[in-house]
C-alpha positions as YAML, in Angstrom:
chain: A
units: angstrom
residues:
- id: 1
  name: UNK
  ca: [-0.48, 16.65, -13.50]
- id: 2
  name: UNK
  ca: [1.23, 13.85, -15.59]
- id: 3
  name: UNK
  ca: [5.06, 15.02, -16.07]
- id: 4
  name: UNK
  ca: [7.21, 13.72, -13.85]
- id: 5
  name: UNK
  ca: [9.29, 16.89, -12.76]
- id: 6
  name: UNK
  ca: [5.86, 18.78, -11.99]
- id: 7
  name: UNK
  ca: [4.41, 15.72, -9.82]
- id: 8
  name: UNK
  ca: [7.92, 15.48, -7.76]
- id: 9
  name: UNK
  ca: [7.73, 19.40, -7.52]
- id: 10
  name: UNK
  ca: [4.37, 19.52, -6.18]
- id: 11
  name: UNK
  ca: [4.91, 16.45, -3.73]
- id: 12
  name: UNK
  ca: [8.10, 18.40, -2.08]
- id: 13
  name: UNK
  ca: [6.31, 21.91, -1.85]
- id: 14
  name: UNK
  ca: [4.36, 21.82, 1.81]
- id: 15
  name: UNK
  ca: [4.14, 25.10, 2.29]
- id: 16
  name: UNK
  ca: [1.57, 25.32, -1.23]
- id: 17
  name: UNK
  ca: [-0.13, 22.56, -1.39]
- id: 18
  name: UNK
  ca: [-2.10, 20.66, 1.44]
- id: 19
  name: UNK
  ca: [-2.41, 16.94, 1.74]
- id: 20
  name: UNK
  ca: [-5.78, 17.35, 3.88]
- id: 21
  name: UNK
  ca: [-7.86, 16.40, 0.74]
- id: 22
  name: UNK
  ca: [-5.77, 13.80, -0.98]
- id: 23
  name: UNK
  ca: [-8.03, 10.96, -1.30]
- id: 24
  name: UNK
  ca: [-10.49, 10.24, -4.22]
- id: 25
  name: UNK
  ca: [-14.05, 11.69, -3.02]
- id: 26
  name: UNK
  ca: [-16.87, 8.87, -3.38]
- id: 27
  name: UNK
  ca: [-18.93, 9.26, -6.32]
- id: 28
  name: UNK
  ca: [-21.41, 7.11, -4.68]
- id: 29
  name: UNK
  ca: [-24.49, 7.89, -2.96]
- id: 30
  name: UNK
  ca: [-24.33, 6.13, 0.29]
- id: 31
  name: UNK
  ca: [-27.13, 5.77, 2.64]
- id: 32
  name: UNK
  ca: [-26.95, 8.69, 5.39]
- id: 33
  name: UNK
  ca: [-26.10, 5.78, 8.59]
- id: 34
  name: UNK
  ca: [-23.52, 4.52, 6.37]
- id: 35
  name: UNK
  ca: [-21.98, 7.72, 5.46]
- id: 36
  name: UNK
  ca: [-22.22, 8.75, 9.75]
- id: 37
  name: UNK
  ca: [-20.24, 5.36, 10.19]
- id: 38
  name: UNK
  ca: [-17.73, 5.96, 7.85]
- id: 39
  name: UNK
  ca: [-16.82, 9.27, 8.83]
- id: 40
  name: UNK
  ca: [-16.75, 7.77, 12.92]
- id: 41
  name: UNK
  ca: [-15.32, 4.33, 12.41]
- id: 42
  name: UNK
  ca: [-11.50, 5.18, 12.93]
- id: 43
  name: UNK
  ca: [-12.16, 7.57, 15.69]
- id: 44
  name: UNK
  ca: [-11.72, 11.51, 15.41]
- id: 45
  name: UNK
  ca: [-7.84, 11.65, 14.23]
- id: 46
  name: UNK
  ca: [-6.90, 12.50, 10.92]
- id: 47
  name: UNK
  ca: [-5.19, 10.08, 9.00]
- id: 48
  name: UNK
  ca: [-1.25, 10.14, 8.49]
- id: 49
  name: UNK
  ca: [-2.06, 10.97, 4.51]
- id: 50
  name: UNK
  ca: [-4.20, 13.90, 5.35]
- id: 51
  name: UNK
  ca: [-1.54, 15.48, 7.68]
- id: 52
  name: UNK
  ca: [0.52, 18.54, 6.77]
- id: 53
  name: UNK
  ca: [3.33, 19.31, 8.55]
- id: 54
  name: UNK
  ca: [4.08, 19.96, 11.61]
- id: 55
  name: UNK
  ca: [1.31, 17.48, 12.80]
- id: 56
  name: UNK
  ca: [2.40, 15.13, 10.38]
- id: 57
  name: UNK
  ca: [6.03, 16.02, 10.93]
- id: 58
  name: UNK
  ca: [5.15, 14.47, 15.18]
- id: 59
  name: UNK
  ca: [3.25, 11.59, 13.71]
- id: 60
  name: UNK
  ca: [5.48, 10.38, 11.44]
- id: 61
  name: UNK
  ca: [8.67, 10.64, 13.52]
- id: 62
  name: UNK
  ca: [7.47, 8.23, 15.97]
- id: 63
  name: UNK
  ca: [6.14, 5.56, 13.31]
- id: 64
  name: UNK
  ca: [9.48, 6.02, 11.91]
- id: 65
  name: UNK
  ca: [10.86, 4.59, 15.22]
- id: 66
  name: UNK
  ca: [9.14, 1.50, 14.24]
- id: 67
  name: UNK
  ca: [10.86, 1.11, 10.88]
- id: 68
  name: UNK
  ca: [14.34, 1.33, 11.56]
- id: 69
  name: UNK
  ca: [16.74, -0.60, 9.68]
- id: 70
  name: UNK
  ca: [17.65, -2.55, 13.08]
- id: 71
  name: UNK
  ca: [13.94, -3.58, 13.07]
- id: 72
  name: UNK
  ca: [13.63, -4.47, 9.09]
- id: 73
  name: UNK
  ca: [16.70, -6.70, 9.58]
- id: 74
  name: UNK
  ca: [15.22, -8.46, 12.36]
- id: 75
  name: UNK
  ca: [11.79, -8.94, 10.36]
- id: 76
  name: UNK
  ca: [13.50, -10.54, 7.48]
- id: 77
  name: UNK
  ca: [13.56, -14.28, 9.09]
- id: 78
  name: UNK
  ca: [9.84, -14.08, 9.56]
- id: 79
  name: UNK
  ca: [9.02, -12.60, 6.04]
- id: 80
  name: UNK
  ca: [10.77, -14.91, 4.74]
- id: 81
  name: UNK
  ca: [9.19, -17.96, 6.99]
- id: 82
  name: UNK
  ca: [5.57, -16.50, 5.46]
- id: 83
  name: UNK
  ca: [6.76, -16.63, 1.96]
- id: 84
  name: UNK
  ca: [7.83, -20.45, 2.37]
- id: 85
  name: UNK
  ca: [5.15, -21.32, 4.17]
- id: 86
  name: UNK
  ca: [2.81, -20.17, 1.34]
- id: 87
  name: UNK
  ca: [4.33, -21.14, -1.65]
- id: 88
  name: UNK
  ca: [5.05, -24.44, -0.11]
- id: 89
  name: UNK
  ca: [1.37, -26.29, -0.60]
- id: 90
  name: UNK
  ca: [1.29, -24.73, -4.21]
- id: 91
  name: UNK
  ca: [4.60, -26.52, -5.11]
- id: 92
  name: UNK
  ca: [2.26, -29.66, -6.04]
- id: 93
  name: UNK
  ca: [-0.78, -27.82, -7.94]
- id: 94
  name: UNK
  ca: [-0.69, -27.81, -11.54]
- id: 95
  name: UNK
  ca: [-1.82, -24.11, -11.74]
- id: 96
  name: UNK
  ca: [-2.79, -21.34, -9.15]
- id: 97
  name: UNK
  ca: [-3.59, -17.61, -8.45]
- id: 98
  name: UNK
  ca: [-0.71, -15.54, -7.47]
- id: 99
  name: UNK
  ca: [-2.96, -12.87, -6.07]
- id: 100
  name: UNK
  ca: [-5.61, -14.81, -3.86]
- id: 101
  name: UNK
  ca: [-3.26, -17.72, -3.02]
- id: 102
  name: UNK
  ca: [-0.02, -16.19, -2.10]
- id: 103
  name: UNK
  ca: [0.62, -12.48, -2.71]
- id: 104
  name: UNK
  ca: [-2.71, -11.09, -0.82]
- id: 105
  name: UNK
  ca: [-2.42, -13.62, 2.49]
- id: 106
  name: UNK
  ca: [1.87, -13.14, 2.32]
- id: 107
  name: UNK
  ca: [1.49, -9.19, 2.53]
- id: 108
  name: UNK
  ca: [-1.31, -9.31, 4.90]
- id: 109
  name: UNK
  ca: [0.54, -11.61, 7.15]
- id: 110
  name: UNK
  ca: [4.05, -9.84, 7.03]
- id: 111
  name: UNK
  ca: [2.12, -6.64, 8.17]
- id: 112
  name: UNK
  ca: [0.14, -7.90, 10.95]
- id: 113
  name: UNK
  ca: [3.07, -9.57, 12.22]
- id: 114
  name: UNK
  ca: [5.04, -6.23, 12.12]
- id: 115
  name: UNK
  ca: [2.45, -4.52, 14.09]
- id: 116
  name: UNK
  ca: [2.44, -7.12, 16.59]
- id: 117
  name: UNK
  ca: [-1.42, -8.48, 15.88]
- id: 118
  name: UNK
  ca: [-1.88, -12.38, 16.61]
- id: 119
  name: UNK
  ca: [-2.73, -14.84, 13.90]
- id: 120
  name: UNK
  ca: [-6.00, -15.39, 15.09]
- id: 121
  name: UNK
  ca: [-6.91, -12.04, 14.05]
- id: 122
  name: UNK
  ca: [-5.90, -11.99, 10.50]
- id: 123
  name: UNK
  ca: [-8.86, -13.15, 8.78]
- id: 124
  name: UNK
  ca: [-11.17, -11.11, 10.38]
- id: 125
  name: UNK
  ca: [-8.39, -8.29, 9.52]
- id: 126
  name: UNK
  ca: [-8.52, -9.59, 5.94]
- id: 127
  name: UNK
  ca: [-12.05, -9.41, 5.82]
- id: 128
  name: UNK
  ca: [-12.27, -5.48, 7.04]
- id: 129
  name: UNK
  ca: [-9.87, -4.24, 4.53]
- id: 130
  name: UNK
  ca: [-11.41, -5.84, 1.86]
- id: 131
  name: UNK
  ca: [-14.77, -4.26, 3.20]
- id: 132
  name: UNK
  ca: [-13.11, -0.53, 3.03]
- id: 133
  name: UNK
  ca: [-12.31, -1.67, -0.61]
- id: 134
  name: UNK
  ca: [-15.76, -2.80, -1.72]
- id: 135
  name: UNK
  ca: [-16.70, 0.93, -0.08]
- id: 136
  name: UNK
  ca: [-14.89, 2.74, -2.34]
- id: 137
  name: UNK
  ca: [-17.47, 1.34, -5.34]
- id: 138
  name: UNK
  ca: [-20.16, 1.84, -3.31]
- id: 139
  name: UNK
  ca: [-21.97, 2.44, -5.98]
- id: 140
  name: UNK
  ca: [-22.09, -1.53, -7.22]
- id: 141
  name: UNK
  ca: [-23.54, -2.37, -4.10]
- id: 142
  name: UNK
  ca: [-27.26, -2.60, -2.43]
- id: 143
  name: UNK
  ca: [-27.64, -0.47, 0.47]
- id: 144
  name: UNK
  ca: [-27.95, -3.47, 2.70]
- id: 145
  name: UNK
  ca: [-24.57, -4.65, 1.91]
- id: 146
  name: UNK
  ca: [-23.44, -1.13, 2.29]
- id: 147
  name: UNK
  ca: [-24.24, -1.35, 5.82]
- id: 148
  name: UNK
  ca: [-22.97, -4.48, 6.10]
- id: 149
  name: UNK
  ca: [-19.52, -3.27, 4.99]
- id: 150
  name: UNK
  ca: [-19.86, 0.04, 7.04]
- id: 151
  name: UNK
  ca: [-20.48, -1.80, 10.29]
- id: 152
  name: UNK
  ca: [-17.70, -4.12, 9.95]
- id: 153
  name: UNK
  ca: [-15.42, -1.09, 9.23]
- id: 154
  name: UNK
  ca: [-16.83, -0.01, 12.97]
- id: 155
  name: UNK
  ca: [-15.72, -3.59, 14.28]
- id: 156
  name: UNK
  ca: [-12.59, -2.82, 12.72]
- id: 157
  name: UNK
  ca: [-12.01, 0.47, 14.51]
- id: 158
  name: UNK
  ca: [-13.19, -0.87, 18.04]
- id: 159
  name: UNK
  ca: [-10.89, -4.19, 17.59]
- id: 160
  name: UNK
  ca: [-7.98, -1.72, 17.04]
- id: 161
  name: UNK
  ca: [-8.81, 0.62, 20.00]
- id: 162
  name: UNK
  ca: [-9.00, -2.55, 22.19]
- id: 163
  name: UNK
  ca: [-5.49, -4.09, 21.32]
- id: 164
  name: UNK
  ca: [-4.09, -0.49, 21.35]
- id: 165
  name: UNK
  ca: [-5.56, -0.48, 25.42]
- id: 166
  name: UNK
  ca: [-4.11, -4.05, 25.72]
- id: 167
  name: UNK
  ca: [-0.29, -2.82, 24.19]
- id: 168
  name: UNK
  ca: [-0.93, 0.21, 26.51]
- id: 169
  name: UNK
  ca: [-0.66, -1.81, 29.88]
- id: 170
  name: UNK
  ca: [1.34, -4.78, 28.42]
- id: 171
  name: UNK
  ca: [3.97, -3.56, 25.52]
- id: 172
  name: UNK
  ca: [5.43, -5.99, 23.47]
- id: 173
  name: UNK
  ca: [8.13, -5.92, 20.57]
- id: 174
  name: UNK
  ca: [6.00, -4.75, 17.89]
- id: 175
  name: UNK
  ca: [5.09, -1.71, 15.97]
- id: 176
  name: UNK
  ca: [2.28, -0.68, 17.94]
- id: 177
  name: UNK
  ca: [3.95, -0.96, 21.15]
- id: 178
  name: UNK
  ca: [6.50, 1.33, 19.33]
- id: 179
  name: UNK
  ca: [3.89, 4.05, 18.81]
- id: 180
  name: UNK
  ca: [2.62, 4.20, 22.06]
- id: 181
  name: UNK
  ca: [5.87, 4.54, 24.00]
- id: 182
  name: UNK
  ca: [8.50, 5.47, 22.20]
- id: 183
  name: UNK
  ca: [8.81, 9.42, 22.02]
- id: 184
  name: UNK
  ca: [11.69, 10.49, 19.27]
- id: 185
  name: UNK
  ca: [12.33, 14.20, 19.49]
- id: 186
  name: UNK
  ca: [9.90, 14.36, 22.07]
- id: 187
  name: UNK
  ca: [6.80, 13.69, 20.21]
- id: 188
  name: UNK
  ca: [4.09, 11.25, 21.66]
- id: 189
  name: UNK
  ca: [1.35, 9.57, 20.21]
- id: 190
  name: UNK
  ca: [-2.13, 9.56, 22.11]
- id: 191
  name: UNK
  ca: [-3.68, 5.78, 22.48]
- id: 192
  name: UNK
  ca: [-6.74, 7.07, 20.05]
- id: 193
  name: UNK
  ca: [-4.16, 8.24, 17.26]
- id: 194
  name: UNK
  ca: [-2.50, 4.92, 17.79]
- id: 195
  name: UNK
  ca: [-5.94, 2.86, 17.32]
- id: 196
  name: UNK
  ca: [-6.58, 5.06, 14.18]
- id: 197
  name: UNK
  ca: [-3.37, 4.60, 12.74]
- id: 198
  name: UNK
  ca: [-3.78, 0.94, 13.03]
- id: 199
  name: UNK
  ca: [-6.43, 0.20, 10.54]
- id: 200
  name: UNK
  ca: [-4.70, 2.66, 7.95]
- id: 201
  name: UNK
  ca: [-1.47, 0.50, 8.06]
- id: 202
  name: UNK
  ca: [-3.20, -2.80, 7.64]
- id: 203
  name: UNK
  ca: [-4.84, -1.72, 4.45]
- id: 204
  name: UNK
  ca: [-2.57, 0.23, 2.81]
- id: 205
  name: UNK
  ca: [0.35, -2.01, 4.07]
- id: 206
  name: UNK
  ca: [-1.17, -5.37, 2.45]
- id: 207
  name: UNK
  ca: [-3.34, -4.18, -0.67]
- id: 208
  name: UNK
  ca: [-0.33, -2.17, -2.52]
- id: 209
  name: UNK
  ca: [1.90, -4.68, -1.55]
- id: 210
  name: UNK
  ca: [0.14, -7.26, -3.11]
- id: 211
  name: UNK
  ca: [-0.91, -5.57, -6.28]
- id: 212
  name: UNK
  ca: [3.13, -4.63, -6.65]
- id: 213
  name: UNK
  ca: [3.87, -8.35, -6.31]
- id: 214
  name: UNK
  ca: [1.28, -9.64, -8.69]
- id: 215
  name: UNK
  ca: [2.04, -6.85, -11.51]
- id: 216
  name: UNK
  ca: [5.77, -7.12, -11.18]
- id: 217
  name: UNK
  ca: [5.26, -11.05, -11.86]
- id: 218
  name: UNK
  ca: [3.21, -10.43, -14.71]
- id: 219
  name: UNK
  ca: [5.10, -8.15, -16.48]
- id: 220
  name: UNK
  ca: [8.41, -10.37, -15.94]
- id: 221
  name: UNK
  ca: [6.13, -13.45, -17.27]
- id: 222
  name: UNK
  ca: [5.33, -11.67, -20.52]
- id: 223
  name: UNK
  ca: [9.09, -9.82, -20.56]
- id: 224
  name: UNK
  ca: [11.97, -10.78, -23.01]
- id: 225
  name: UNK
  ca: [13.74, -13.65, -21.18]
- id: 226
  name: UNK
  ca: [10.94, -14.35, -19.19]
- id: 227
  name: UNK
  ca: [11.03, -16.00, -15.60]
- id: 228
  name: UNK
  ca: [13.99, -17.80, -16.77]
- id: 229
  name: UNK
  ca: [15.61, -14.39, -16.66]
- id: 230
  name: UNK
  ca: [15.31, -14.00, -12.94]
- id: 231
  name: UNK
  ca: [15.60, -17.68, -12.33]
- id: 232
  name: UNK
  ca: [19.21, -17.25, -14.07]
- id: 233
  name: UNK
  ca: [20.11, -13.86, -12.67]
- id: 234
  name: UNK
  ca: [20.08, -12.43, -15.80]
- id: 235
  name: UNK
  ca: [17.55, -9.66, -14.20]
- id: 236
  name: UNK
  ca: [18.57, -8.82, -10.44]
- id: 237
  name: UNK
  ca: [15.81, -9.55, -7.90]
- id: 238
  name: UNK
  ca: [16.58, -5.72, -6.70]
- id: 239
  name: UNK
  ca: [16.00, -4.11, -10.04]
- id: 240
  name: UNK
  ca: [13.19, -6.12, -11.40]
- id: 241
  name: UNK
  ca: [11.15, -4.68, -8.15]
- id: 242
  name: UNK
  ca: [12.16, -0.72, -8.84]
- id: 243
  name: UNK
  ca: [11.36, -1.54, -12.70]
- id: 244
  name: UNK
  ca: [7.67, -3.36, -11.60]
- id: 245
  name: UNK
  ca: [7.35, -0.31, -8.79]
- id: 246
  name: UNK
  ca: [7.94, 2.01, -11.98]
- id: 247
  name: UNK
  ca: [5.81, 0.34, -14.89]
- id: 248
  name: UNK
  ca: [2.69, -0.08, -13.24]
- id: 249
  name: UNK
  ca: [2.55, 1.53, -9.69]
- id: 250
  name: UNK
  ca: [-0.26, 0.04, -7.41]
- id: 251
  name: UNK
  ca: [-1.75, 3.70, -6.35]
- id: 252
  name: UNK
  ca: [-2.08, 5.45, -9.65]
- id: 253
  name: UNK
  ca: [-2.47, 8.82, -7.87]
- id: 254
  name: UNK
  ca: [-3.38, 11.20, -5.30]
- id: 255
  name: UNK
  ca: [-4.59, 14.89, -4.80]
- id: 256
  name: UNK
  ca: [-2.64, 17.87, -3.55]
- id: 257
  name: UNK
  ca: [-4.94, 21.08, -2.87]
- id: 258
  name: UNK
  ca: [-3.47, 24.70, -2.99]
- id: 259
  name: UNK
  ca: [-3.42, 26.82, -0.05]
- id: 260
  name: UNK
  ca: [-2.60, 29.77, -1.86]
- id: 261
  name: UNK
  ca: [-1.79, 30.64, -5.61]
- id: 262
  name: UNK
  ca: [1.12, 28.97, -6.86]
- id: 263
  name: UNK
  ca: [2.73, 28.06, -9.76]
- id: 264
  name: UNK
  ca: [3.50, 25.16, -11.24]
- id: 265
  name: UNK
  ca: [5.40, 24.32, -14.77]
- id: 266
  name: UNK
  ca: [4.31, 27.85, -16.12]
- id: 267
  name: UNK
  ca: [0.69, 27.69, -15.01]
- id: 268
  name: UNK
  ca: [-0.90, 29.68, -12.27]
- id: 269
  name: UNK
  ca: [-3.14, 27.68, -9.82]
- id: 270
  name: UNK
  ca: [-5.54, 29.95, -7.96]
- id: 271
  name: UNK
  ca: [-6.11, 28.92, -3.93]
- id: 272
  name: UNK
  ca: [-8.23, 26.43, -3.35]
- id: 273
  name: UNK
  ca: [-7.36, 24.51, -6.55]
- id: 274
  name: UNK
  ca: [-7.40, 20.42, -6.33]
- id: 275
  name: UNK
  ca: [-4.47, 18.87, -8.38]
- id: 276
  name: UNK
  ca: [-4.52, 15.19, -9.28]
- id: 277
  name: UNK
  ca: [-1.39, 13.90, -9.54]
- id: 278
  name: UNK
  ca: [-0.94, 11.24, -11.63]
- id: 279
  name: UNK
  ca: [1.91, 8.77, -10.67]
- id: 280
  name: UNK
  ca: [1.56, 6.02, -13.03]
- id: 281
  name: UNK
  ca: [1.78, 8.79, -15.52]
- id: 282
  name: UNK
  ca: [4.58, 10.30, -14.00]
- id: 283
  name: UNK
  ca: [6.52, 7.17, -14.30]
- id: 284
  name: UNK
  ca: [5.67, 6.70, -17.78]
- id: 285
  name: UNK
  ca: [6.78, 10.14, -18.79]
- id: 286
  name: UNK
  ca: [8.88, 10.08, -21.89]
- id: 287
  name: UNK
  ca: [10.87, 12.81, -20.87]
- id: 288
  name: UNK
  ca: [12.04, 10.97, -17.88]
- id: 289
  name: UNK
  ca: [12.28, 7.57, -19.58]
- id: 290
  name: UNK
  ca: [12.71, 6.57, -22.98]
- id: 291
  name: UNK
  ca: [10.74, 3.84, -24.00]
- id: 292
  name: UNK
  ca: [8.84, 4.18, -20.81]
- id: 293
  name: UNK
  ca: [6.31, 1.44, -21.63]
- id: 294
  name: UNK
  ca: [9.05, -1.33, -21.82]
- id: 295
  name: UNK
  ca: [9.79, -3.62, -19.11]
- id: 296
  name: UNK
  ca: [13.77, -3.60, -18.76]
- id: 297
  name: UNK
  ca: [15.07, -3.80, -15.34]
- id: 298
  name: UNK
  ca: [18.41, -1.99, -14.32]
- id: 299
  name: UNK
  ca: [18.22, 0.92, -16.94]
- id: 300
  name: UNK
  ca: [16.95, 3.16, -14.70]
- id: 301
  name: UNK
  ca: [18.85, 5.03, -11.17]
- id: 302
  name: UNK
  ca: [17.47, 2.88, -8.19]
- id: 303
  name: UNK
  ca: [14.20, 4.56, -6.30]
- id: 304
  name: UNK
  ca: [14.16, 7.29, -9.24]
- id: 305
  name: UNK
  ca: [10.08, 6.45, -9.62]
- id: 306
  name: UNK
  ca: [7.05, 8.14, -8.04]
- id: 307
  name: UNK
  ca: [5.60, 4.61, -6.93]
- id: 308
  name: UNK
  ca: [6.24, 5.49, -3.20]
- id: 309
  name: UNK
  ca: [5.93, 9.47, -3.50]
- id: 310
  name: UNK
  ca: [8.25, 12.05, -3.09]
- id: 311
  name: UNK
  ca: [8.86, 14.54, 0.05]
- id: 312
  name: UNK
  ca: [7.25, 14.48, 3.26]
- id: 313
  name: UNK
  ca: [4.62, 11.89, 2.23]
- id: 314
  name: UNK
  ca: [7.11, 9.35, 1.03]
- id: 315
  name: UNK
  ca: [5.94, 6.00, 1.84]
- id: 316
  name: UNK
  ca: [6.58, 5.50, 5.63]
- id: 317
  name: UNK
  ca: [6.72, 1.79, 4.69]
- id: 318
  name: UNK
  ca: [8.71, 1.88, 1.49]
- id: 319
  name: UNK
  ca: [12.00, -0.30, 2.97]
- id: 320
  name: UNK
  ca: [9.62, -2.64, 4.30]
- id: 321
  name: UNK
  ca: [7.47, -3.15, 1.16]
- id: 322
  name: UNK
  ca: [11.31, -3.51, -1.01]
- id: 323
  name: UNK
  ca: [12.20, -6.27, 1.50]
- id: 324
  name: UNK
  ca: [8.98, -8.29, 1.18]
- id: 325
  name: UNK
  ca: [8.96, -7.87, -2.87]
- id: 326
  name: UNK
  ca: [12.60, -9.00, -3.36]
- id: 327
  name: UNK
  ca: [12.14, -12.23, -0.86]
- id: 328
  name: UNK
  ca: [8.86, -13.16, -2.55]
- id: 329
  name: UNK
  ca: [10.59, -12.52, -5.80]
- id: 330
  name: UNK
  ca: [13.38, -15.04, -4.80]
- id: 331
  name: UNK
  ca: [11.31, -17.43, -3.30]
- id: 332
  name: UNK
  ca: [9.21, -17.67, -6.07]
- id: 333
  name: UNK
  ca: [12.06, -18.14, -8.18]
- id: 334
  name: UNK
  ca: [13.53, -20.89, -6.11]
- id: 335
  name: UNK
  ca: [10.53, -22.96, -5.94]
- id: 336
  name: UNK
  ca: [9.51, -22.51, -9.61]
- id: 337
  name: UNK
  ca: [12.37, -22.45, -12.08]
- id: 338
  name: UNK
  ca: [9.69, -22.78, -14.75]
- id: 339
  name: UNK
  ca: [6.80, -20.45, -13.94]
- id: 340
  name: UNK
  ca: [4.56, -19.29, -16.61]
- id: 341
  name: UNK
  ca: [1.41, -17.67, -16.97]
- id: 342
  name: UNK
  ca: [-1.92, -19.20, -17.81]
- id: 343
  name: UNK
  ca: [-3.71, -18.33, -20.51]
- id: 344
  name: UNK
  ca: [-6.08, -15.22, -20.04]
- id: 345
  name: UNK
  ca: [-8.56, -13.78, -21.47]
- id: 346
  name: UNK
  ca: [-6.80, -10.38, -20.58]
- id: 347
  name: UNK
  ca: [-6.26, -8.77, -17.26]
- id: 348
  name: UNK
  ca: [-8.63, -8.04, -14.70]
- id: 349
  name: UNK
  ca: [-8.38, -4.91, -12.51]
- id: 350
  name: UNK
  ca: [-10.07, -3.81, -9.64]
- id: 351
  name: UNK
  ca: [-12.62, -1.04, -10.31]
- id: 352
  name: UNK
  ca: [-11.23, 1.52, -7.24]
- id: 353
  name: UNK
  ca: [-9.12, 4.11, -7.77]
- id: 354
  name: UNK
  ca: [-6.80, 5.16, -7.30]
- id: 355
  name: UNK
  ca: [-5.69, 1.51, -6.74]
- id: 356
  name: UNK
  ca: [-4.15, -0.74, -9.72]
- id: 357
  name: UNK
  ca: [-5.24, -3.97, -8.48]
- id: 358
  name: UNK
  ca: [-5.19, -7.15, -10.56]
- id: 359
  name: UNK
  ca: [-7.97, -9.64, -9.58]
- id: 360
  name: UNK
  ca: [-6.53, -12.54, -10.31]
- id: 361
  name: UNK
  ca: [-3.11, -13.90, -11.96]
- id: 362
  name: UNK
  ca: [-3.23, -17.45, -12.73]
- id: 363
  name: UNK
  ca: [0.02, -19.53, -13.38]
- id: 364
  name: UNK
  ca: [1.71, -22.78, -13.91]
- id: 365
  name: UNK
  ca: [4.74, -23.70, -12.52]
...
């Protein structure tokens, strides 16, 4: 599906469409032992993105308890401090890479601290997250390399279970403790369920944010008025965040499967039909967005895009992501008022569907 209204309608329709098989199926022929590790590394629980109501409702309500406006407001100071800490050493550089030197470590640090994971484990979490991404393009790696990645993921799962056990007996003011000890509307999560959620929240919580930040900066550097328009306030930061997410959303699309015969836009889909919802295409639907390829912050209603999905599976961390993007852009504009893009042969993206991720963005202060 490529049209905005069709995608939004399916995402809101949990009765006819299931999220159980929402991820792309690997086209790589993985060794049997690697496949076995991939199927068991995070435990037996189903990931949040694969759940349908009412199971999804129970788990989502507990996670939501950690993403309250109060919790997000309390985190803003630490988010800004993280941005300034990472940007400070870049001020003296003649050129730097936004992706590897700022966006990725920034996004990772924010989500790990929000979860409550000590700083000494951050590099391991970054390495494990990269293993997961590399396994998505497994066809490009030798079997020995795939086994190393899968073994690393198994260590990731073990780390999550150990951390959950510690927070179960000694809770703190963090998201992991909230998920273990809060019971909104009578809903509870088991330690195994929380442990299985931790890697997913880490991976999705930093990879997509880093992608969105780097891609938004690239588009603004190339847009009318360029970076100066952000620095002088001609372009509002909040508007740029939303337009960046619409123009080049970091998750290109996801699948849904019909649980019974369903009709969408006059087309009859038999039960068991697997439908690819292309969020990026929907965000460029000319019926919804005239001149969809242009980067013009502020011209669309706030949050009209599909970058965070719709309906039941609307991104649980959307408010945190918006705060991270806003703060990062504010700090970069303040510290690098004359920022411009270094010459490039063309943007390079990871060959990983459904992610749309720049591998590098070289800039000069």
